Amino acid sequence: MEENRFFVDADTLSPEALARKHKLENDPSCRTDPTQYLPGMEVLESDVRERVLSQVASYDPARYTATDVRAALERRTCTVEDLKALLSPAAEPFLEKLACRAKAETEKHFGNTVYLFTPLYLSNYCENYCVYCGFNCYNRIRRGKLTAEQTEHEMQVIASSGMEEILLLTGESRSQSDLTYIGDACRLARKYFRTVGLEVYPVNTDEYRYLHECGADFVTVFQETYDLCAYEKLHLLGHKRVFPYRFDAQERALRGGMRGVAFSALHAYYLQRKYPQAEISLSCPRLRPILNNQTIRPMDVGEKQLCQILCAYRLFLPFAGITVSSRESARFRDGIVRIAATKVSAGVSTGIGDHESKYAGESAENRTGDEQFEIDDARSLNRMYRDLSDGGLQPVLNDSLYV
Amino acid sequence: MQDTWTLGGRTFTSRFILGSGKYSLKLIEAAVRDAGAEMITLAVRRTNTKESENILDYIPQNVTLLPNTSGARTAEEAVRIARLARELGCGDFVKVEIMRDSKYLLPDNAETVRATSMLADEGFVVLPYMYPDLYAARDLVKAGAAAVMPLASPIGSNRGLAAKDFLQILLDEIELPIIVDAGIGRPSQACEAMEMGASAVMVNTALATAGDLPLMANAFRQAVEAGRNAYRSGLGRVLTRGASASDPLTGFLRD
């Protein structure tokens, strides 16, 4: 498959900024050490990272055979070794069988329910240079953040569509969207929604506790990759570059009192063993085109592989929620909710302050800030609700109480 | 005389209670019409604040609502959810469910005892879901439970009466009604629990995942009634080891 061409130069950058950008991109020696914490970052005493990374380091997908895959499919409890076999190329010919097993596990734990939520982007200011992301600090986009009044208005528009669960997002900029700003948004969200989740820059335990007290119960943090070498090449600048701080975010969130956290499978497995009360959910977001770079595509993960991964996750963690966002197509999402996924978004905008125009079907040119990436499945809540119901599934708008 | 049982001042003829895990309008219809359910569990965390799709609207007026505290991880959280249920107009019945494990969803007996005591003090009719442990069951009785709801096997597992021997101990020793909850996967297992002396069974997944809901609901009604009648009639002698001697061993004794 064609390599992604990540690097795009905005014509508005000063010669100095451009020189710095090129140096970051081309000269690894000028980048900071991704394992070093920055000032103010809490260091967690935890063995979870060690456990996950040693499994990742020792994983050799080519080692697994059809026999391993068959054994994994037969076993009642899927072990870490089974997960490795199910994720390996040897499992590709077993995709249909894998899907059947995944479907059975999903139905056992979730029946025919599918949960619905929508994201609300509060701000797209970002101090990171993550090469695949539309919000990256070098990308020339319209930046903006919602005022409290605008936030409340967006929430009213979303709530009037019938949505009961919201995921609040920001770019990663503490100076533009500080903790109080996010906390205030959580408080507002509690007025309009039953469940509030956060997908913001990782913070310390006491800060997660503060956000929990403001009304948030769930925290999503994406790592993109557990391979430090790959991570270092994709996250060239900013807080996200600090790999261990990123990794420990979910654990800090749980210690801060959050009910649930979202991430990838093996990480979730070890953390759930350590915090058995934690509600965990998984997702596997693939790359999408961004403003100023239409060439960005999912690199090495096609739809079949994505399906294989999600099915393997289902067998490994039968009780975990699996979320598939609107970055995937309607066709894929309609199929995967019958097999492994338990939660989908609807009525999605990844821009800042454009729900009203989008929901009314108007041009969203008056939005406050540009989008993070192009979504694929643009169905509204009503449409998604109907499509799921017509497909024999039961849409659920809420299954959580803030206590 | 009609075979009824009483809970929190209400009298029931049906001994089939619908659990909450998987919900749909069709399931509730089948449970009420075909299984004869007079009590239906309601997950408070699933109730909608919006007008559309409110589960409360699905449930007929003559059916007793049994709100549960699923989602609670401590006694305090269970109490808060129970109070919320009362405010929502669900009445005074509450099924206490406290889980501190998201993988197996096993109930935490110690927290459940604490919550039961707090809720009984507030005048709730408390039905605690518990792991079948004799000491915990006795503590629940002391704490003011209206019934005890031991699990038969892990929730949603459809594995039947995996905890059968321990259920029997509770049935033998606890004088409150015992409702066997969680794990009943087929009508024959419901029947067996009733034969053993359970006051009622709670079923959800086994019915919710059936191919023909009304037919399965009817099967559960028959199974529960059959088991109950067998229990009431007194099970016939079951010989477990060899035959009994026709000449009694003690026949030689003179006085």
XYZ file of C-alpha atoms in Angstrom:
658
model
C 0.000 0.000 0.000
C 1.109 3.568 -0.702
C 3.068 5.241 2.089
C 1.452 8.211 3.733
C 2.965 11.582 2.853
C 2.516 13.197 6.230
C 4.599 16.336 5.911
C 2.825 19.425 4.574
C 4.253 22.945 4.808
C 1.847 25.806 5.386
C 2.723 28.905 3.381
C 2.130 31.093 6.408
C 5.018 29.729 8.463
C 7.982 32.042 9.003
C 11.316 30.872 7.566
C 12.500 30.158 11.132
C 9.429 28.082 11.945
C 9.740 26.235 8.674
C 13.393 25.477 9.341
C 12.551 24.169 12.793
C 9.731 22.042 11.383
C 11.981 20.488 8.750
C 14.678 19.819 11.296
C 12.175 18.009 13.544
C 10.980 15.955 10.606
C 14.358 15.025 9.217
C 16.810 15.010 12.099
C 15.863 12.603 14.903
C 18.753 13.853 17.031
C 17.096 17.254 17.496
C 13.928 15.731 18.957
C 13.487 15.285 22.693
C 13.792 11.888 24.385
C 10.224 10.450 24.288
C 10.786 8.527 27.522
C 11.596 11.644 29.577
C 8.826 13.289 31.599
C 8.282 17.028 31.306
C 8.021 19.270 34.411
C 4.714 18.845 36.258
C 4.004 15.367 34.881
C 3.140 12.862 37.591
C 5.295 9.732 37.593
C 3.290 6.631 38.453
C 4.749 3.644 40.232
C 3.096 0.937 38.156
C 4.053 -2.348 36.576
C 1.357 -2.230 33.893
C 3.506 -0.481 31.304
C 6.356 -2.928 31.807
C 3.996 -5.884 31.371
C 2.366 -4.563 28.214
C 5.571 -3.431 26.550
C 7.395 -6.682 27.213
C 4.523 -8.581 25.578
C 4.571 -6.180 22.643
C 8.348 -6.518 22.304
C 8.260 -10.300 22.288
C 5.355 -10.565 19.856
C 6.305 -12.193 16.571
C 3.164 -12.454 14.417
C 4.890 -14.759 11.919
C 5.410 -17.414 14.588
C 1.747 -18.375 14.826
C 0.195 -21.123 12.720
C -3.290 -22.257 11.777
C -3.059 -24.799 14.602
C -2.567 -22.006 17.156
C -5.520 -20.134 15.698
C -7.779 -23.192 15.812
C -6.786 -23.843 19.428
C -7.483 -20.214 20.323
C -10.913 -20.408 18.715
C -11.761 -23.553 20.670
C -10.703 -22.341 24.102
C -13.363 -21.074 26.483
C -11.129 -18.391 27.969
C -8.892 -16.576 25.527
C -5.348 -16.157 26.893
C -2.766 -13.530 25.972
C -1.107 -16.140 23.721
C -4.470 -16.835 22.067
C -4.930 -13.127 21.438
C -1.535 -13.011 19.744
C -2.496 -15.921 17.501
C -5.860 -14.361 16.626
C -4.177 -11.074 15.674
C -1.547 -12.801 13.525
C -1.687 -13.273 9.746
C -2.321 -16.974 10.397
C -5.827 -16.016 11.552
C -6.751 -14.200 8.339
C -8.254 -17.303 6.640
C -10.400 -17.851 9.757
C -12.095 -14.452 9.615
C -15.633 -15.827 9.192
C -15.190 -18.337 12.019
C -13.678 -15.628 14.187
C -16.622 -13.355 13.441
C -19.101 -16.113 14.420
C -17.375 -16.654 17.757
C -17.146 -12.898 18.346
C -20.838 -12.488 17.588
C -21.743 -15.187 20.103
C -19.637 -13.543 22.826
C -21.033 -10.096 22.064
C -24.601 -11.404 22.287
C -23.855 -13.231 25.524
C -22.623 -10.078 27.216
C -24.548 -7.309 25.452
C -27.585 -8.984 23.864
C -28.557 -7.017 20.783
C -27.939 -3.594 22.287
C -25.848 -0.880 20.655
C -24.998 2.243 22.603
C -25.034 5.655 20.969
C -23.006 8.763 21.740
C -21.685 11.852 20.049
C -18.474 13.852 20.415
C -18.377 17.599 21.058
C -15.125 19.324 20.142
C -14.611 22.294 22.454
C -11.319 23.599 21.088
C -8.865 22.747 18.333
C -5.816 24.568 19.652
C -2.936 22.142 19.946
C 0.680 22.300 20.984
C 1.629 18.864 19.655
C 3.099 18.007 16.309
C 1.531 14.622 15.586
C 2.071 14.211 11.877
C -1.238 12.482 11.038
C -3.561 14.864 12.906
C -5.472 17.798 11.459
C -5.067 19.743 14.713
C -1.260 19.515 14.695
C 0.382 22.817 15.582
C 1.987 23.272 12.155
C -1.215 22.687 10.207
C -2.822 25.828 8.885
C -6.438 25.593 9.974
C -8.896 27.984 11.511
C -8.325 27.667 15.247
C -11.013 28.321 17.753
C -12.539 27.405 21.055
C -16.055 27.621 22.302
C -17.008 30.166 24.930
C -19.191 28.951 27.789
C -22.239 30.369 25.994
C -21.310 28.682 22.731
C -20.619 25.396 24.537
C -24.015 25.482 26.167
C -25.664 26.289 22.854
C -23.935 23.350 21.134
C -25.036 21.098 23.976
C -28.618 22.277 23.659
C -28.593 21.541 19.944
C -27.155 18.069 20.511
C -29.426 17.286 23.453
C -32.495 18.301 21.457
C -31.621 15.583 18.942
C -32.223 13.093 21.768
C -28.607 12.219 22.517
C -27.915 11.336 26.163
C -24.204 10.577 26.172
C -21.547 13.075 25.167
C -17.810 12.850 24.693
C -16.036 16.192 25.202
C -12.856 16.719 23.209
C -10.150 19.327 22.944
C -6.880 19.673 21.133
C -3.936 19.350 23.452
C -3.240 22.833 24.686
C -3.205 23.568 28.368
C -2.833 27.279 27.712
C -5.892 27.544 25.429
C -8.091 24.929 27.103
C -6.984 24.692 30.703
C -8.319 22.362 33.354
C -10.934 24.818 34.635
C -12.178 25.351 31.086
C -12.661 21.596 30.654
C -14.145 21.220 34.147
C -16.665 23.993 33.447
C -17.653 22.232 30.233
C -18.202 19.000 32.217
C -20.489 20.842 34.631
C -22.490 22.256 31.737
C -22.653 18.841 30.089
C -24.112 17.301 33.248
C -27.101 19.618 32.816
C -27.927 18.186 29.399
C -26.557 14.635 29.322
C -26.703 11.527 31.473
C -23.159 10.423 30.713
C -20.114 12.586 30.156
C -16.839 11.270 28.742
C -13.601 13.096 28.090
C -11.039 12.845 25.356
C -8.624 15.602 26.275
C -4.899 15.836 26.950
C -3.744 13.457 29.695
C -3.565 15.013 33.158
C -2.380 14.060 36.639
C -4.396 11.951 39.108
C -5.575 14.930 41.177
C -6.669 16.685 37.991
C -8.650 13.637 36.863
C -10.260 13.660 40.284
C -11.233 17.301 39.768
C -12.731 16.519 36.340
C -14.610 13.571 37.832
C -16.052 15.860 40.504
C -17.113 18.195 37.691
C -19.227 15.367 36.260
C -17.052 13.264 33.936
C -17.078 9.501 34.409
C -15.183 8.109 31.407
C -11.792 8.891 29.936
C -10.469 8.028 26.489
C -6.807 8.401 25.633
C -5.313 7.162 22.394
C -1.796 5.934 22.174
C -1.794 5.191 18.391
C 1.034 2.690 18.823
C 2.826 0.789 21.591
C 5.975 0.584 19.484
C 8.209 3.309 20.897
C 10.219 3.676 17.681
C 7.086 4.204 15.603
C 5.584 6.438 18.306
C 8.652 8.656 18.281
C 8.419 9.169 14.511
C 4.726 10.103 14.591
C 4.752 12.432 17.592
C 7.530 14.889 16.961
C 6.769 17.638 19.445
C 4.701 18.430 22.517
C 3.285 16.658 25.575
C 2.022 13.727 23.571
C 5.591 12.920 22.653
C 6.180 11.767 26.255
C 5.377 8.076 25.850
C 5.231 6.882 29.491
C 3.045 9.778 30.635
C 0.648 9.039 27.811
C 0.648 5.349 28.604
C -0.222 5.770 32.268
C -3.113 8.181 31.624
C -5.890 5.594 32.065
C -4.410 4.353 35.310
C -4.210 7.891 36.663
C -7.832 8.422 35.553
C -8.979 5.331 37.473
C -7.042 6.412 40.533
C -8.738 9.797 40.169
C -12.133 8.084 40.510
C -13.269 7.742 36.906
C -15.698 4.884 36.302
C -14.293 3.737 33.008
C -11.447 4.148 30.570
C -10.898 3.416 26.895
C -7.807 2.158 25.079
C -6.359 -0.910 23.352
C -6.782 -4.548 24.355
C -3.662 -5.809 26.086
C -3.260 -2.587 28.035
C -6.900 -2.890 29.096
C -6.415 -6.502 30.143
C -3.609 -5.734 32.595
C -5.273 -2.619 33.937
C -8.585 -4.409 34.517
C -6.774 -7.111 36.476
C -5.314 -4.412 38.668
C -8.543 -2.360 38.915
C -11.310 -4.978 38.594
C -14.081 -2.439 39.087
C -13.005 -0.414 36.034
C -15.351 -0.403 33.082
C -13.213 -0.730 30.030
C -13.799 -0.100 26.405
C -11.716 -0.541 23.314
C -11.430 1.057 19.949
C -9.188 0.956 16.981
C -9.319 4.301 15.148
C -7.754 4.275 11.691
C -6.136 7.306 10.066
C -8.310 9.620 7.998
C -7.690 12.492 5.552
C -7.199 15.876 7.242
C -7.538 19.459 6.080
C -4.505 20.330 3.913
C -3.568 16.676 3.515
C -6.012 14.490 1.632
C -3.411 11.775 1.138
C -3.547 10.431 4.676
C -5.125 6.973 4.677
C -5.183 3.968 6.975
C -1.773 2.543 6.211
C -1.488 -1.128 6.928
C -4.947 -1.883 8.302
C -7.644 -2.667 5.753
C -11.282 -3.361 6.637
C -10.670 -7.092 6.858
C -7.791 -6.608 9.261
C -9.781 -4.125 11.302
C -12.574 -6.690 11.563
C -10.061 -9.372 12.547
C -8.603 -7.135 15.268
C -11.994 -6.232 16.702
C -13.103 -9.893 16.714
C -9.867 -10.927 18.448
C -10.442 -8.179 21.031
C -13.977 -9.482 21.571
C -12.823 -13.030 22.281
C -10.015 -11.802 24.524
C -12.160 -9.347 26.513
C -15.775 -10.520 26.019
C -17.115 -8.058 28.589
C -15.428 -4.915 27.182
C -17.233 -2.261 25.182
C -15.991 -1.762 21.633
C -16.532 1.628 20.012
C -16.405 2.269 16.267
C -16.464 5.948 15.348
C -17.799 7.775 12.318
C -14.354 7.663 10.719
C -15.471 4.259 9.392
C -18.075 3.933 6.657
C -21.769 3.314 7.222
C -21.421 -0.068 5.535
C -18.581 -1.147 7.839
C -20.328 0.088 10.964
C -23.611 -1.601 10.031
C -21.711 -4.856 9.674
C -19.455 -4.656 12.697
C -22.271 -3.876 15.173
C -23.647 -7.318 14.330
C -20.344 -8.934 15.236
C -18.283 -7.161 17.838
C -18.938 -3.437 18.262
C -21.222 -2.253 21.069
C -21.086 1.497 20.640
C -21.216 3.879 17.700
C -21.294 7.641 17.355
C -23.973 9.516 15.436
C -24.648 13.120 14.462
C -20.909 13.739 14.465
C -18.927 16.895 13.805
C -15.184 17.066 14.449
C -15.208 20.845 13.942
C -15.704 23.580 16.521
C -19.116 25.163 16.981
C -20.986 23.923 13.926
C -23.611 21.515 15.253
C -26.550 23.796 14.607
C -25.739 24.391 10.936
C -24.794 20.748 10.396
C -27.933 19.424 12.067
C -30.007 21.836 9.992
C -28.263 20.611 6.852
C -26.729 24.015 6.131
C -23.215 24.988 5.193
C -20.994 25.088 8.282
C -18.741 27.863 7.023
C -19.564 29.982 10.058
C -17.932 27.459 12.387
C -15.514 28.685 15.038
C -12.737 26.221 14.171
C -11.878 23.637 11.521
C -12.237 19.871 11.768
C -9.783 17.298 13.138
C -10.354 14.835 10.319
C -12.951 13.980 7.691
C -15.600 11.644 8.979
C -17.074 8.978 6.710
C -20.410 8.000 8.245
C -22.385 11.233 8.574
C -25.661 9.723 9.764
C -27.746 11.710 12.242
C -28.914 10.258 15.535
C -32.426 9.697 14.166
C -31.139 7.971 11.079
C -28.692 5.793 13.013
C -31.374 4.906 15.533
C -33.718 3.849 12.761
C -31.079 1.923 10.843
C -30.056 -0.036 13.946
C -33.675 -0.781 14.872
C -34.513 -1.848 11.334
C -31.524 -4.185 11.494
C -32.970 -5.955 14.539
C -30.663 -4.255 17.026
C -31.664 -2.248 20.047
C -30.224 1.283 20.228
C -29.518 2.407 23.802
C -28.996 6.046 24.640
C -27.862 5.614 28.194
C -26.634 2.874 30.486
C -24.822 4.734 33.192
C -25.561 6.852 36.227
C -23.229 9.396 37.783
C -23.241 8.457 41.483
C -56.368 -22.909 47.978
C -54.395 -20.707 45.600
C -50.644 -20.945 45.891
C -49.468 -17.392 46.470
C -46.494 -15.756 48.076
C -45.964 -12.371 49.634
C -43.268 -9.780 49.476
C -43.320 -6.311 51.012
C -47.049 -6.571 51.670
C -47.873 -7.569 48.098
C -49.203 -10.941 47.103
C -48.034 -12.657 43.942
C -49.297 -15.722 42.155
C -46.552 -15.816 39.528
C -43.137 -17.092 40.496
C -41.451 -15.973 37.309
C -39.662 -12.615 37.598
C -38.128 -10.902 34.597
C -34.535 -9.713 35.082
C -33.172 -6.570 33.533
C -30.010 -7.242 31.485
C -31.405 -7.284 27.979
C -34.529 -5.305 27.376
C -37.006 -4.793 24.600
C -40.684 -4.131 24.279
C -41.218 -7.601 22.818
C -39.421 -9.206 25.750
C -41.574 -7.414 28.287
C -44.736 -8.310 26.378
C -43.766 -11.969 26.256
C -42.772 -12.030 29.928
C -46.069 -10.526 31.069
C -48.456 -12.191 28.651
C -46.878 -15.597 28.108
C -44.725 -16.188 31.187
C -47.216 -14.519 33.532
C -44.642 -12.229 35.150
C -46.058 -9.964 37.856
C -42.719 -8.409 38.734
C -40.177 -6.903 36.352
C -36.715 -5.665 37.132
C -35.764 -2.233 35.900
C -32.176 -0.992 35.636
C -32.371 2.568 36.913
C -29.250 3.445 34.956
C -31.009 2.469 31.742
C -34.126 4.578 32.295
C -34.234 7.443 29.873
C -34.682 11.016 30.904
C -36.198 11.760 27.521
C -39.751 11.016 26.546
C -38.904 8.541 23.815
C -38.213 4.903 24.543
C -38.708 5.123 28.286
C -38.743 1.594 29.661
C -41.241 2.677 32.304
C -43.772 3.228 29.529
C -43.445 -0.380 28.387
C -44.413 -1.909 31.692
C -48.116 -2.520 32.421
C -49.590 -0.795 35.485
C -50.473 -4.004 37.335
C -46.886 -5.252 37.251
C -44.667 -4.566 40.264
C -41.502 -2.700 39.346
C -38.288 -3.933 40.840
C -35.673 -1.235 40.206
C -32.133 -2.469 40.622
C -28.962 -0.680 41.616
C -26.779 -2.031 38.823
C -23.798 0.230 38.311
C -23.282 0.598 42.068
C -19.818 -0.293 43.333
C -20.389 0.529 46.996
C -23.255 0.453 49.498
C -23.444 4.242 49.388
C -23.839 4.265 45.607
C -26.547 1.595 45.831
C -28.436 3.734 48.340
C -28.197 6.766 46.075
C -29.532 4.793 43.093
C -32.381 3.351 45.189
C -33.418 6.831 46.305
C -33.344 7.980 42.696
C -35.587 5.059 41.728
C -38.048 6.074 44.419
C -38.041 9.647 43.123
C -38.682 8.361 39.601
C -41.885 6.804 40.906
C -40.705 3.185 40.889
C -42.085 2.455 44.355
C -40.351 0.996 47.402
C -39.073 -2.281 46.041
C -35.382 -2.385 45.275
C -33.040 -5.113 44.138
C -29.588 -4.430 45.522
C -26.818 -5.215 43.057
C -23.303 -4.202 43.965
C -20.411 -5.271 41.797
C -16.784 -4.373 42.030
C -15.691 -6.470 39.100
C -16.535 -5.508 35.542
C -15.467 -8.874 34.128
C -17.648 -11.418 35.936
C -20.152 -9.044 37.518
C -20.173 -11.073 40.732
C -21.999 -9.472 43.668
C -19.999 -8.186 46.628
C -21.692 -9.758 49.658
C -20.150 -7.506 52.324
C -21.190 -4.285 50.606
C -24.587 -5.827 49.853
C -25.209 -6.505 53.539
C -24.320 -2.889 54.376
C -26.580 -1.509 51.654
C -29.444 -3.784 52.709
C -29.268 -2.508 56.259
C -29.217 1.143 55.144
C -32.090 0.702 52.698
C -34.248 -1.341 55.074
C -33.854 1.492 57.588
C -35.217 3.870 54.956
C -38.307 1.716 54.484
C -37.390 0.015 51.226
C -38.460 -3.544 50.456
C -34.939 -4.835 49.891
C -34.149 -7.812 47.669
C -30.409 -8.334 47.716
C -28.646 -10.158 44.888
C -25.899 -12.227 46.469
C -23.338 -14.940 46.129
C -24.816 -18.041 47.864
C -22.963 -17.911 51.149
C -24.776 -18.985 54.307
C -23.215 -16.410 56.624
C -23.920 -13.564 54.233
C -27.503 -14.792 53.823
C -28.006 -14.783 57.590
C -26.528 -11.286 57.780
C -28.956 -10.175 55.080
C -31.856 -11.544 57.103
C -30.634 -9.614 60.136
C -30.109 -6.493 58.042
C -33.793 -6.470 57.114
C -33.943 -8.044 53.655
C -37.409 -8.989 52.373
C -36.024 -11.926 50.388
C -32.641 -13.281 49.419
C -31.561 -13.586 45.804
C -28.625 -15.958 45.402
C -27.072 -16.493 41.988
C -27.252 -19.917 40.368
C -24.189 -19.367 38.161
C -22.364 -16.350 36.726
C -24.766 -13.789 35.310
C -25.574 -14.090 31.610
C -23.750 -17.424 31.447
C -26.832 -19.632 30.917
C -24.937 -22.305 32.845
C -27.774 -23.337 35.089
C -27.573 -24.319 38.735
C -23.776 -24.433 39.025
C -24.102 -23.422 42.703
C -26.822 -26.000 43.380
C -25.437 -27.473 46.610
C -24.984 -24.046 48.138
C -28.428 -22.927 47.033
C -29.852 -25.971 48.776
C -28.150 -24.968 52.008
C -29.732 -21.529 51.787
C -33.115 -23.048 50.977
C -32.804 -25.311 54.005
C -31.618 -22.681 56.443
C -33.045 -19.281 55.472
C -36.655 -18.590 56.324
C -37.157 -15.656 53.968
C -38.334 -16.235 50.404
C -35.435 -17.225 48.189
C -35.423 -16.052 44.594
C -32.880 -17.828 42.445
C -31.292 -15.226 40.215
C -28.729 -15.273 37.408
C -27.497 -18.146 35.320
C -30.778 -19.952 34.593
C -30.392 -20.827 30.951
C -33.364 -23.074 30.204
C -36.811 -23.921 31.543
C -35.642 -27.260 32.969
C -33.195 -25.405 35.216
C -35.932 -23.053 36.405
C -38.020 -26.125 37.113
C -35.241 -27.690 39.138
C -34.750 -24.547 41.237
C -38.475 -24.529 42.006
C -38.446 -28.235 42.881
C -35.666 -27.503 45.338
C -37.934 -25.038 47.116
C -37.150 -21.641 45.687
C -39.977 -19.120 46.055
C -39.372 -17.742 42.584
C -36.814 -17.519 39.814
C -35.478 -14.533 37.941
C -34.693 -14.946 34.260
C -33.575 -12.593 31.552
C -30.927 -13.719 29.055
C -32.438 -17.171 28.572
C -35.672 -15.593 27.432
C -34.217 -12.522 25.717
C -31.998 -14.625 23.450
C -34.634 -17.219 22.559
C -35.698 -17.629 18.943
C -39.436 -17.412 19.657
C -39.999 -15.183 22.668
C -43.688 -15.963 23.369
C -43.101 -19.705 23.044
C -40.087 -19.668 25.351
C -41.937 -17.436 27.815
C -44.728 -19.981 27.901
C -42.199 -22.770 28.415
C -40.812 -20.932 31.427
C -44.278 -20.470 32.887
C -44.961 -24.197 32.602
C -41.555 -25.135 33.974
C -41.875 -22.858 36.989
C -45.364 -24.148 37.724
C -44.282 -27.765 37.306
C -41.332 -27.320 39.659
C -43.465 -25.506 42.185
C -46.170 -28.197 42.126
C -43.567 -30.907 42.521
C -42.156 -29.123 45.550
C -45.615 -28.646 47.088
C -46.608 -32.260 46.523
C -43.424 -33.498 48.181
C -40.968 -35.205 45.916
C -41.175 -38.984 45.861
C -38.439 -41.046 47.437
C -35.245 -40.875 45.413
C -32.930 -43.775 46.119
C -29.366 -42.735 45.719
C -27.486 -45.874 46.746
C -28.697 -49.457 46.182
C -32.167 -50.639 47.106
C -33.655 -50.539 50.584
C -33.720 -53.841 52.411
C -37.173 -55.439 52.433
C -36.324 -56.877 55.831
C -35.456 -53.865 57.970
C -32.007 -54.009 59.506
C -33.537 -53.068 62.805
C -36.306 -55.679 62.589
C -34.759 -57.801 65.338
C -35.243 -55.161 67.973
C -37.875 -56.202 70.546
C -39.135 -52.977 72.138
